[in-house]
Short mmCIF file of C-alpha atoms and ligand atoms in Angstrom, two decimals:
data_model
loop_
_atom_site.label_atom_id
_atom_site.label_comp_id
_atom_site.label_asym_id
_atom_site.label_seq_id
_atom_site.Cartn_x
_atom_site.Cartn_y
_atom_site.Cartn_z
CA MET A 1 107.13 66.73 96.19
CA ILE A 2 105.18 64.00 94.43
CA THR A 3 102.19 64.97 96.55
CA ILE A 4 101.65 68.29 94.76
CA ALA A 5 101.38 66.87 91.24
CA GLY A 6 97.61 66.83 91.57
CA LEU A 7 97.58 70.61 91.92
CA PHE A 8 98.58 71.33 88.35
CA THR A 9 95.41 70.26 86.63
CA PHE A 10 93.53 72.08 83.93
CA ASP A 11 90.50 72.36 86.19
CA ASN A 12 92.46 74.03 88.96
CA PHE A 13 93.93 76.56 86.58
CA ARG A 14 90.56 77.23 85.02
CA TYR A 15 89.17 77.67 88.52
CA LEU A 16 91.86 80.24 89.34
CA PHE A 17 91.44 81.94 85.96
CA ILE A 18 87.76 82.55 86.67
CA GLY A 19 88.84 83.97 90.04
CA LEU A 20 91.17 86.33 88.23
CA MET A 21 88.28 87.41 86.01
CA TYR A 22 86.27 88.25 89.14
CA THR A 23 89.21 90.18 90.51
CA LEU A 24 89.65 92.14 87.30
CA SER A 25 85.97 92.79 86.65
CA VAL A 26 85.32 94.02 90.19
CA SER A 27 88.43 96.21 89.89
CA MET A 28 87.49 97.59 86.51
CA ILE A 29 83.84 98.29 87.24
CA SER A 30 84.76 99.92 90.55
CA THR A 31 87.46 101.97 88.88
CA ILE A 32 85.10 103.32 86.23
CA PHE A 33 82.46 104.27 88.81
CA SER A 34 84.99 105.65 91.25
CA PHE A 35 86.65 107.67 88.51
CA ILE A 36 83.35 109.41 87.76
CA ILE A 37 82.32 109.85 91.39
CA GLY A 38 85.85 110.73 92.49
CA SER A 39 86.13 113.37 89.78
CA ILE A 40 82.86 114.95 90.88
CA PHE A 41 83.98 114.90 94.54
CA GLY A 42 87.39 116.31 93.62
CA ILE A 43 85.90 119.14 91.58
CA ILE A 44 83.38 119.96 94.32
CA VAL A 45 86.16 120.13 96.91
CA TYR A 46 88.32 122.19 94.57
CA GLU A 47 85.53 124.69 93.82
CA LYS A 48 85.14 125.61 97.50
CA ILE A 49 81.36 125.92 97.30
CA PRO A 50 80.19 127.19 100.73
CA TYR A 51 79.26 124.33 103.14
CA PHE A 52 78.83 121.77 100.36
CA SER A 53 82.54 121.47 99.55
CA LYS A 54 83.36 121.26 103.25
CA PHE A 55 80.77 118.53 103.70
CA VAL A 56 82.17 116.50 100.80
CA SER A 57 85.76 116.97 101.90
CA ILE A 58 84.99 115.85 105.47
CA SER A 59 83.10 112.80 104.19
CA VAL A 60 86.00 111.97 101.90
CA ASP A 61 88.43 112.26 104.80
CA ILE A 62 86.35 109.98 106.99
CA ILE A 63 86.00 107.25 104.38
CA ARG A 64 89.68 107.46 103.40
CA ASN A 65 90.69 106.79 106.97
CA LEU A 66 88.52 103.73 107.52
CA PRO A 67 89.84 100.21 106.97
CA LEU A 68 88.63 98.96 103.61
CA LEU A 69 87.48 95.69 105.18
CA LEU A 70 85.18 97.65 107.48
CA ILE A 71 83.56 99.31 104.47
CA ILE A 72 83.15 95.97 102.69
CA PHE A 73 81.54 94.38 105.79
CA PHE A 74 79.39 97.45 106.28
CA VAL A 75 77.98 97.27 102.76
CA TYR A 76 77.42 93.52 102.83
CA PHE A 77 76.35 92.88 106.41
CA ALA A 78 75.05 96.20 107.77
CA LEU A 79 73.23 97.82 104.83
CA PRO A 80 70.72 94.92 104.54
CA LYS A 81 69.66 95.72 108.14
CA ILE A 82 68.39 99.07 106.89
CA GLY A 83 66.80 97.49 103.85
CA ILE A 84 69.54 97.92 101.24
CA HIS A 85 70.53 94.60 99.68
CA PHE A 86 73.35 93.97 97.25
CA SER A 87 74.68 90.65 95.98
CA ILE A 88 78.21 89.69 97.00
CA PHE A 89 79.53 90.95 93.68
CA TRP A 90 77.75 94.28 93.84
CA SER A 91 78.51 94.74 97.53
CA SER A 92 82.17 94.47 96.61
CA VAL A 93 81.75 96.93 93.76
CA VAL A 94 79.87 99.43 95.95
CA ALA A 95 82.42 99.22 98.76
CA PHE A 96 85.43 99.50 96.46
CA THR A 97 83.81 102.29 94.47
CA PHE A 98 83.26 104.45 97.53
CA PHE A 99 86.66 103.80 98.97
CA GLU A 100 88.39 104.38 95.64
CA ALA A 101 86.31 107.46 94.86
CA THR A 102 87.70 109.14 97.98
CA MET A 103 91.24 108.32 96.89
CA ILE A 104 90.60 109.48 93.33
CA SER A 105 88.95 112.69 94.50
CA GLU A 106 92.22 113.61 96.18
CA ILE A 107 94.14 112.78 93.01
CA VAL A 108 91.75 114.88 90.93
CA ARG A 109 91.86 117.81 93.34
CA SER A 110 95.65 117.89 93.38
CA GLY A 111 95.73 117.31 89.62
CA ILE A 112 93.60 120.42 89.13
CA ASN A 113 95.79 122.31 91.58
CA ALA A 114 98.83 121.38 89.51
CA VAL A 115 97.41 123.12 86.44
CA ASP A 116 98.87 126.60 86.09
CA ILE A 117 96.54 129.36 87.31
CA GLY A 118 97.19 131.13 84.02
CA GLN A 119 95.19 128.42 82.22
CA PHE A 120 92.13 129.26 84.31
CA GLU A 121 92.60 132.99 83.87
CA GLY A 122 93.16 132.69 80.13
CA ALA A 123 89.90 130.80 79.76
CA ARG A 124 87.92 133.05 82.08
CA ALA A 125 89.20 136.18 80.36
CA ASN A 126 88.26 134.54 77.06
CA GLY A 127 84.61 134.44 78.15
CA MET A 128 84.27 130.86 79.35
CA ASN A 129 82.38 130.15 82.55
CA ASN A 130 83.62 127.98 85.40
CA ILE A 131 82.29 124.73 84.01
CA GLN A 132 83.47 125.33 80.44
CA THR A 133 86.90 126.26 81.76
CA MET A 134 87.05 122.99 83.69
CA ILE A 135 85.81 120.75 80.89
CA PHE A 136 87.71 122.17 77.92
CA VAL A 137 90.91 123.53 79.41
CA VAL A 138 91.72 122.44 82.94
CA LEU A 139 90.54 118.83 83.23
CA PRO A 140 92.20 117.59 80.01
CA GLN A 141 95.49 118.91 81.37
CA ALA A 142 94.83 117.67 84.89
CA TYR A 143 93.93 114.12 83.78
CA LYS A 144 97.15 113.92 81.82
CA LYS A 145 99.11 114.67 84.97
CA MET A 146 96.96 112.19 86.86
CA ILE A 147 97.61 109.08 84.77
CA PRO A 148 100.45 107.72 86.92
CA PRO A 149 98.66 108.12 90.28
CA LEU A 150 95.43 106.80 88.76
CA VAL A 151 97.15 103.66 87.49
CA SER A 152 98.84 103.04 90.82
CA GLN A 153 95.44 103.45 92.44
CA PHE A 154 94.04 100.85 90.06
CA ILE A 155 96.91 98.51 90.94
CA SER A 156 96.20 98.83 94.65
CA LEU A 157 92.57 98.13 93.90
CA VAL A 158 93.46 94.90 92.08
CA LYS A 159 95.38 93.88 95.19
CA ASP A 160 92.68 95.08 97.59
CA THR A 161 89.97 93.01 95.92
CA SER A 162 91.50 90.09 97.84
CA LEU A 163 89.85 91.61 100.92
CA ALA A 164 86.49 90.63 99.44
CA THR A 165 87.44 87.08 100.39
CA GLY A 166 85.92 88.23 103.68
CA ILE A 167 82.45 88.21 102.13
CA VAL A 168 83.22 85.13 99.99
CA LEU A 169 83.49 86.88 96.68
CA PRO A 170 84.92 84.09 94.50
CA GLU A 171 87.90 86.12 93.35
CA LEU A 172 91.47 84.94 92.90
CA MET A 173 92.56 84.89 96.54
CA TYR A 174 89.40 83.11 97.68
CA ARG A 175 89.78 80.43 95.04
CA GLY A 176 93.39 79.90 96.04
CA GLN A 177 92.20 79.22 99.58
CA ILE A 178 89.61 76.73 98.33
CA ILE A 179 92.28 74.81 96.42
CA TYR A 180 94.77 74.52 99.26
CA GLY A 181 91.88 73.79 101.60
CA GLN A 182 91.60 70.42 99.88
CA ASN A 183 95.20 69.46 100.52
CA SER A 184 97.51 71.38 102.83
CA ASN A 185 100.53 70.33 100.78
CA TYR A 186 99.25 72.66 98.10
CA MET A 187 99.49 75.68 100.35
CA VAL A 188 102.99 76.89 99.49
CA PRO A 189 102.76 76.33 95.72
CA VAL A 190 99.30 77.94 95.60
CA PHE A 191 100.63 81.05 97.33
CA VAL A 192 103.50 81.16 94.86
CA ILE A 193 101.10 80.85 91.92
CA LEU A 194 98.83 83.58 93.32
CA ALA A 195 101.83 85.84 93.87
CA ILE A 196 102.98 85.31 90.30
CA ILE A 197 99.53 86.09 88.87
CA TYR A 198 99.12 89.27 90.95
CA PHE A 199 102.63 90.33 90.05
CA LEU A 200 102.21 89.76 86.31
CA VAL A 201 98.91 91.64 86.15
CA ASN A 202 100.10 94.60 88.20
CA PHE A 203 103.55 94.79 86.70
CA GLY A 204 101.92 94.72 83.26
CA LEU A 205 99.63 97.59 84.27
CA SER A 206 102.45 99.73 85.56
CA ARG A 207 104.45 99.16 82.36
CA LEU A 208 101.39 100.09 80.35
CA SER A 209 101.00 103.34 82.28
CA LYS A 210 104.66 104.21 81.61
CA ILE A 211 104.09 103.68 77.90
CA ILE A 212 100.93 105.81 77.90
CA GLU A 213 102.74 108.51 79.84
CA ARG A 214 105.60 108.55 77.35
CA LYS A 215 103.20 108.62 74.38
CA MET A 216 101.33 111.57 75.82
CA ALA A 217 104.37 113.61 76.82
CA MET B 1 86.16 157.76 70.20
CA SER B 2 82.69 158.50 71.54
CA ASP B 3 81.24 160.19 74.59
CA ILE B 4 79.80 156.99 75.98
CA SER B 5 81.70 155.45 78.88
CA MET B 6 83.12 151.96 78.48
CA ILE B 7 84.88 151.64 81.84
CA THR B 8 84.14 153.79 84.89
CA PHE B 9 85.76 153.60 88.32
CA ASN B 10 84.03 155.53 91.11
CA ASN B 11 86.02 155.61 94.34
CA VAL B 12 87.12 152.01 93.91
CA GLU B 13 89.03 150.39 96.76
CA LYS B 14 90.82 147.05 96.69
CA TYR B 15 92.57 145.23 99.51
CA TYR B 16 94.65 142.04 99.61
CA GLY B 17 94.13 141.16 103.26
CA ASP B 18 95.40 144.24 105.07
CA PHE B 19 97.30 145.52 102.08
CA HIS B 20 95.64 148.48 100.37
CA ALA B 21 96.27 147.78 96.67
CA LEU B 22 93.90 150.28 95.00
CA LYS B 23 93.16 153.58 96.73
CA LYS B 24 90.08 155.60 95.79
CA ILE B 25 90.40 155.04 92.05
CA ASN B 26 88.40 157.37 89.82
CA LEU B 27 88.63 156.87 86.07
CA ASP B 28 86.40 157.20 83.07
CA ILE B 29 87.41 155.53 79.83
CA LYS B 30 85.24 156.21 76.78
CA LYS B 31 84.29 153.73 74.10
CA GLY B 32 87.04 153.53 71.51
CA GLU B 33 89.60 155.29 73.65
CA LYS B 34 93.21 154.02 73.63
CA VAL B 35 94.68 154.41 77.09
CA VAL B 36 98.09 153.48 78.41
CA LEU B 37 98.57 152.71 82.09
CA ILE B 38 102.08 153.13 83.45
CA GLY B 39 103.78 153.21 86.81
CA PRO B 40 106.51 151.54 88.83
CA SER B 41 106.37 147.84 89.60
CA GLY B 42 104.01 147.06 92.47
CA SER B 43 101.96 150.21 91.97
CA GLY B 44 98.75 148.29 91.31
CA LYS B 45 98.53 148.34 87.49
CA SER B 46 97.79 144.63 87.14
CA THR B 47 95.34 144.76 90.02
CA LEU B 48 93.49 147.65 88.43
CA ILE B 49 93.28 146.10 84.99
CA ARG B 50 92.24 142.71 86.43
CA THR B 51 89.30 144.22 88.31
CA ILE B 52 87.80 145.25 84.96
CA ASN B 53 87.05 141.68 83.88
CA GLY B 54 86.48 140.44 87.40
CA LEU B 55 89.70 138.46 87.82
CA GLU B 56 90.03 140.51 91.02
CA GLU B 57 87.06 141.67 93.05
CA ILE B 58 86.79 145.21 94.34
CA ASN B 59 86.06 145.85 98.01
CA ASP B 60 84.39 149.23 97.80
CA GLY B 61 83.20 151.85 95.34
CA GLN B 62 81.61 151.28 91.98
CA LEU B 63 83.01 149.80 88.78
CA LEU B 64 80.92 150.01 85.63
CA VAL B 65 81.93 148.11 82.51
CA ASP B 66 79.82 148.64 79.39
CA GLY B 67 77.06 149.86 81.69
CA TYR B 68 77.12 146.83 83.99
CA ASP B 69 77.89 147.27 87.68
CA LEU B 70 80.56 144.69 88.50
CA ALA B 71 79.76 144.64 92.21
CA SER B 72 76.07 143.92 91.63
CA ASP B 73 74.78 140.41 92.20
CA LYS B 74 72.59 140.84 89.13
CA THR B 75 75.58 141.24 86.84
CA ASP B 76 76.70 138.07 85.10
CA ILE B 77 80.48 138.32 85.05
CA ASN B 78 80.63 135.89 82.11
CA LYS B 79 78.69 138.35 79.98
CA ILE B 80 81.27 141.03 80.70
CA ARG B 81 84.17 138.70 79.98
CA LYS B 82 82.60 137.90 76.62
CA ASN B 83 82.92 141.56 75.71
CA VAL B 84 86.21 142.38 77.40
CA GLY B 85 89.29 140.51 76.23
CA MET B 86 92.59 140.30 78.03
CA VAL B 87 96.16 139.69 76.92
CA PHE B 88 98.50 138.55 79.67
CA GLN B 89 102.19 138.99 80.28
CA HIS B 90 102.67 135.21 80.20
CA PHE B 91 100.25 134.56 77.29
CA ASN B 92 98.17 131.88 79.04
CA LEU B 93 97.50 129.97 75.82
CA TYR B 94 95.69 126.68 76.36
CA ASP B 95 98.57 124.22 76.55
CA ASN B 96 96.37 121.31 75.45
CA LYS B 97 95.16 122.97 72.24
CA SER B 98 96.75 123.86 68.91
CA THR B 99 97.15 127.47 67.86
CA LEU B 100 94.00 127.33 65.74
CA GLU B 101 92.01 125.61 68.49
CA ASN B 102 93.17 128.22 70.99
CA ILE B 103 91.49 130.82 68.83
CA MET B 104 88.38 128.81 67.93
CA LEU B 105 87.52 127.35 71.34
CA ALA B 106 85.78 130.26 73.08
CA PRO B 107 83.86 131.49 70.02
CA ARG B 108 82.61 127.94 69.51
CA ILE B 109 81.43 127.21 73.03
CA VAL B 110 80.63 130.70 74.30
CA LEU B 111 79.30 132.43 71.18
CA LYS B 112 78.12 129.22 69.42
CA ARG B 113 79.67 130.55 66.24
CA PRO B 114 79.11 128.11 63.35
CA GLU B 115 82.16 125.96 62.70
CA ASN B 116 83.02 127.10 59.16
CA GLU B 117 82.60 130.76 60.00
CA ASN B 118 84.63 130.21 63.16
CA HIS B 119 87.42 128.58 61.17
CA LYS B 120 87.40 131.35 58.59
CA ILE B 121 87.61 134.11 61.21
CA ALA B 122 90.36 132.29 63.10
CA MET B 123 92.46 131.84 59.97
CA GLU B 124 92.00 135.50 59.03
CA LEU B 125 93.17 136.52 62.48
CA LEU B 126 96.17 134.21 62.34
CA ASP B 127 97.02 135.75 59.01
CA LYS B 128 96.64 139.23 60.48
CA VAL B 129 99.17 138.43 63.23
CA GLY B 130 101.50 136.81 60.69
CA LEU B 131 101.16 133.22 61.90
CA ALA B 132 98.91 131.49 59.36
CA ASP B 133 101.59 128.83 58.90
CA LYS B 134 101.50 127.96 62.63
CA ALA B 135 97.81 127.01 62.76
CA ALA B 136 98.52 123.38 63.59
CA ASN B 137 101.34 123.96 66.06
CA MET B 138 101.00 123.47 69.79
CA PRO B 139 101.82 126.40 72.10
CA ASN B 140 105.06 124.79 73.30
CA GLU B 141 106.30 124.83 69.69
CA LEU B 142 106.05 128.63 69.45
CA SER B 143 108.41 131.39 70.52
CA GLY B 144 107.26 133.89 73.15
CA GLY B 145 106.51 136.53 70.55
CA GLN B 146 104.50 134.07 68.47
CA LYS B 147 102.57 132.93 71.54
CA GLN B 148 101.65 136.49 72.35
CA ARG B 149 100.45 137.14 68.83
CA VAL B 150 98.28 134.02 69.02
CA ALA B 151 96.96 135.24 72.38
CA ILE B 152 96.02 138.55 70.78
CA ALA B 153 94.29 136.73 67.91
CA ARG B 154 92.45 134.60 70.47
CA SER B 155 91.13 137.72 72.22
CA LEU B 156 90.14 139.35 68.93
CA ALA B 157 88.21 136.28 67.83
CA MET B 158 85.62 137.08 70.52
CA GLN B 159 85.15 140.49 68.83
CA PRO B 160 85.27 142.24 72.19
CA LYS B 161 84.26 145.82 72.87
CA ALA B 162 87.35 146.37 74.98
CA LEU B 163 90.75 144.76 75.09
CA LEU B 164 93.02 144.85 78.14
CA PHE B 165 96.76 144.25 77.88
CA ASP B 166 98.86 143.57 80.98
CA GLU B 167 102.51 144.11 80.06
CA PRO B 168 102.19 142.09 76.84
CA THR B 169 105.84 142.48 75.89
CA SER B 170 107.54 142.30 79.30
CA ALA B 171 108.23 138.57 79.12
CA LEU B 172 109.61 138.69 75.57
CA ASP B 173 113.13 138.70 74.21
CA PRO B 174 113.94 142.17 72.84
CA GLU B 175 113.92 141.06 69.20
CA MET B 176 110.35 139.78 69.53
CA ILE B 177 108.86 142.91 71.07
CA GLY B 178 108.56 144.84 67.81
CA ASP B 179 106.33 142.26 66.10
CA VAL B 180 103.89 142.22 68.99
CA LEU B 181 103.80 146.01 69.26
CA ASP B 182 103.19 146.25 65.51
CA VAL B 183 100.17 144.00 65.81
CA MET B 184 98.89 146.13 68.68
CA LYS B 185 99.41 149.33 66.71
CA ASP B 186 97.46 147.89 63.79
CA ILE B 187 94.58 147.03 66.08
CA ALA B 188 94.64 150.47 67.64
CA GLN B 189 94.54 152.15 64.26
CA ASP B 190 92.02 149.89 62.53
CA SER B 191 89.41 149.29 65.17
CA ASP B 192 87.08 151.25 67.35
CA MET B 193 87.71 148.89 70.24
CA THR B 194 88.52 150.40 73.62
CA MET B 195 92.10 149.55 74.57
CA LEU B 196 93.75 149.76 77.98
CA VAL B 197 97.41 148.82 77.88
CA VAL B 198 99.80 148.41 80.79
CA THR B 199 103.27 148.79 79.32
CA HIS B 200 106.75 150.17 79.80
CA GLU B 201 107.10 150.87 76.07
CA MET B 202 107.00 154.66 76.04
CA ASN B 203 107.32 154.94 72.27
CA PHE B 204 104.27 152.77 71.84
CA ALA B 205 102.43 154.96 74.34
CA LYS B 206 103.39 158.13 72.46
CA GLN B 207 102.45 156.75 69.05
CA VAL B 208 99.24 154.95 69.89
CA SER B 209 97.52 156.27 72.98
CA ASP B 210 95.08 159.12 73.42
CA ARG B 211 95.72 159.28 77.10
CA VAL B 212 98.15 158.17 79.80
CA ILE B 213 97.34 157.15 83.34
CA PHE B 214 100.20 157.12 85.81
CA MET B 215 99.90 155.09 89.00
CA ALA B 216 102.06 154.79 92.10
CA ASP B 217 101.38 153.07 95.42
CA GLY B 218 97.86 152.09 94.48
CA GLU B 219 96.81 155.60 93.47
CA VAL B 220 96.19 157.29 90.15
CA LEU B 221 98.57 160.26 90.27
CA GLU B 222 98.11 161.54 86.73
CA ASP B 223 95.50 161.15 84.07
CA SER B 224 96.13 163.31 81.05
CA LYS B 225 96.33 163.52 77.27
CA THR B 226 99.37 161.65 76.00
CA GLU B 227 101.15 164.68 74.59
CA GLU B 228 100.58 166.69 77.69
CA PHE B 229 101.78 163.89 79.95
CA PHE B 230 105.08 163.40 78.18
CA LYS B 231 105.72 167.11 77.71
CA ASN B 232 104.64 168.15 81.13
CA PRO B 233 104.38 165.48 83.80
CA LYS B 234 102.84 167.22 86.81
CA THR B 235 103.98 165.05 89.71
CA LYS B 236 107.48 164.42 90.95
CA ARG B 237 106.84 160.65 90.90
CA ALA B 238 105.92 160.72 87.21
CA GLN B 239 108.95 162.83 86.35
CA GLN B 240 111.24 160.40 88.17
CA PHE B 241 109.56 157.42 86.56
CA LEU B 242 109.88 158.86 83.06
CA SER B 243 113.52 159.72 83.47
CA GLN B 244 114.19 156.18 84.68
CA VAL B 245 112.41 154.33 81.86
CA GLU B 246 113.67 156.67 79.18
CA HIS B 247 117.27 156.18 80.18
CA HIS B 248 116.96 152.47 79.59
N1 LIG C 1 97.07 138.07 95.06
C1 LIG C 1 97.74 138.99 95.81
N2 LIG C 1 97.82 138.84 97.15
C2 LIG C 1 98.46 139.75 97.90
N3 LIG C 1 99.08 140.83 97.42
C3 LIG C 1 99.04 141.03 96.08
C4 LIG C 1 98.37 140.12 95.21
N4 LIG C 1 98.51 140.58 93.94
C5 LIG C 1 99.22 141.71 94.03
N5 LIG C 1 99.54 142.00 95.31
C6 LIG C 1 100.28 143.16 95.79
O1 LIG C 1 99.61 144.33 95.34
C7 LIG C 1 100.54 145.30 94.90
C8 LIG C 1 100.22 145.69 93.48
O2 LIG C 1 100.49 144.59 92.64
P1 LIG C 1 100.26 144.63 91.08
O3 LIG C 1 98.88 145.10 90.80
O4 LIG C 1 100.65 143.31 90.54
O5 LIG C 1 101.30 145.76 90.65
P2 LIG C 1 101.93 146.09 89.24
O6 LIG C 1 101.17 145.32 88.20
O7 LIG C 1 101.79 147.55 89.11
O8 LIG C 1 103.36 145.68 89.30
C9 LIG C 1 101.93 144.70 95.06
O9 LIG C 1 102.48 145.19 96.26
C10 LIG C 1 101.65 143.24 95.16
O10 LIG C 1 102.61 142.61 95.98
MG1 LIG C 2 101.83 143.82 86.85
#
């Protein structure tokens, strides 16, 4: 047990903390982008525009059913071959954004579906066009219903950022590996520490979403 | 009432899949006319009234509303909806907006009515329907009768040329029906708006309407002056229907 004392240094914790910041910033930036793109996809699919909606919904289905690691590798290793270069950080953001956007588009589509048809008809009969009806009446109600699934999506994203270890994004998981790489005795305690950090962050988020939900009810 | 047509059906047909919901409908409703549409459940009353503001599309024939041909690609359905209000059986108030905002929303974004004028008109309408004290309440804090009166105020705020009502009192507790009917009677008496009302309230029909249309099985079976209809229903179906609703 003596041999792990060297693990608990300020530097190691600072090193992990910066990893956590990477994890959270990639998650947050991807979530914001994917929320916007996912909403647009979801609305397009919902609106059943000839051909276009079908095209988007098939694309969404394809991406949703690919392994996330494949998408990450594709963005980082394959896109440069056709002349599109992103840094490690932005490759991660792009990959997570696209993957998450497909998930969120499903959440948005079913959120809109859960709004009573009478809300649409009330607005349409009141003179509002399709877009006005969506923006002022339907989406505010749909997003409210979508808070719990959106937060759980964000939580899985925080966990999934660990996959970016594969392209050496210096996030939490990667930094854990670097630390126990120096001394294999550190392996078990490092995993425990990582587990605790992931748990605290995600548990905190899910509590937060419950509070928001209760406030808005 | 004038001689100019507000709503005209020429041989209108409507299908839901294979089901023939409206059969060769011919109607002409003049500007300012107050018309009541009655008939047994499932006869196509809601379908007919919902074709007028394009909530249901027609499959054949011609439907003219305020001179616009609803089946034409050139017609902007939003323009018609601006001028034709609708009051629903289940109110359909915006659940995410207060009473006042329910009334002010469409005039603000569709008509671009200036905010202070919009507020003034909305408050006057709330006062007219007896709910000025509920301006800040959310829909789920109102009774059914109050919701329906807000819904009527919301339609009126658009200052429509025609107002459609689809069984506005059918979802209400009996003690709330009178208030809503009173508001509707006031509107009928005070305004030159065209009104088409689907209802089972025969007293309202007798007091307020110029004309009664009776439907059964997707067809218009009678279309006559109110007095004449109640004194002298021509078809067997209408006679049966009247004896049923009047014995309730
Ligand atoms: N969206 C729909 N799809 C299929 N059938 C419908 C639809 N709406 C109404 N119908 C059918 O059309 C007929 C007329 O309905 P409706 O216009 O609602 O009658 P009413 O308002 O007179 O009770 C009914 O038989 C009903 O089942
Ligand atoms: Mg009906």
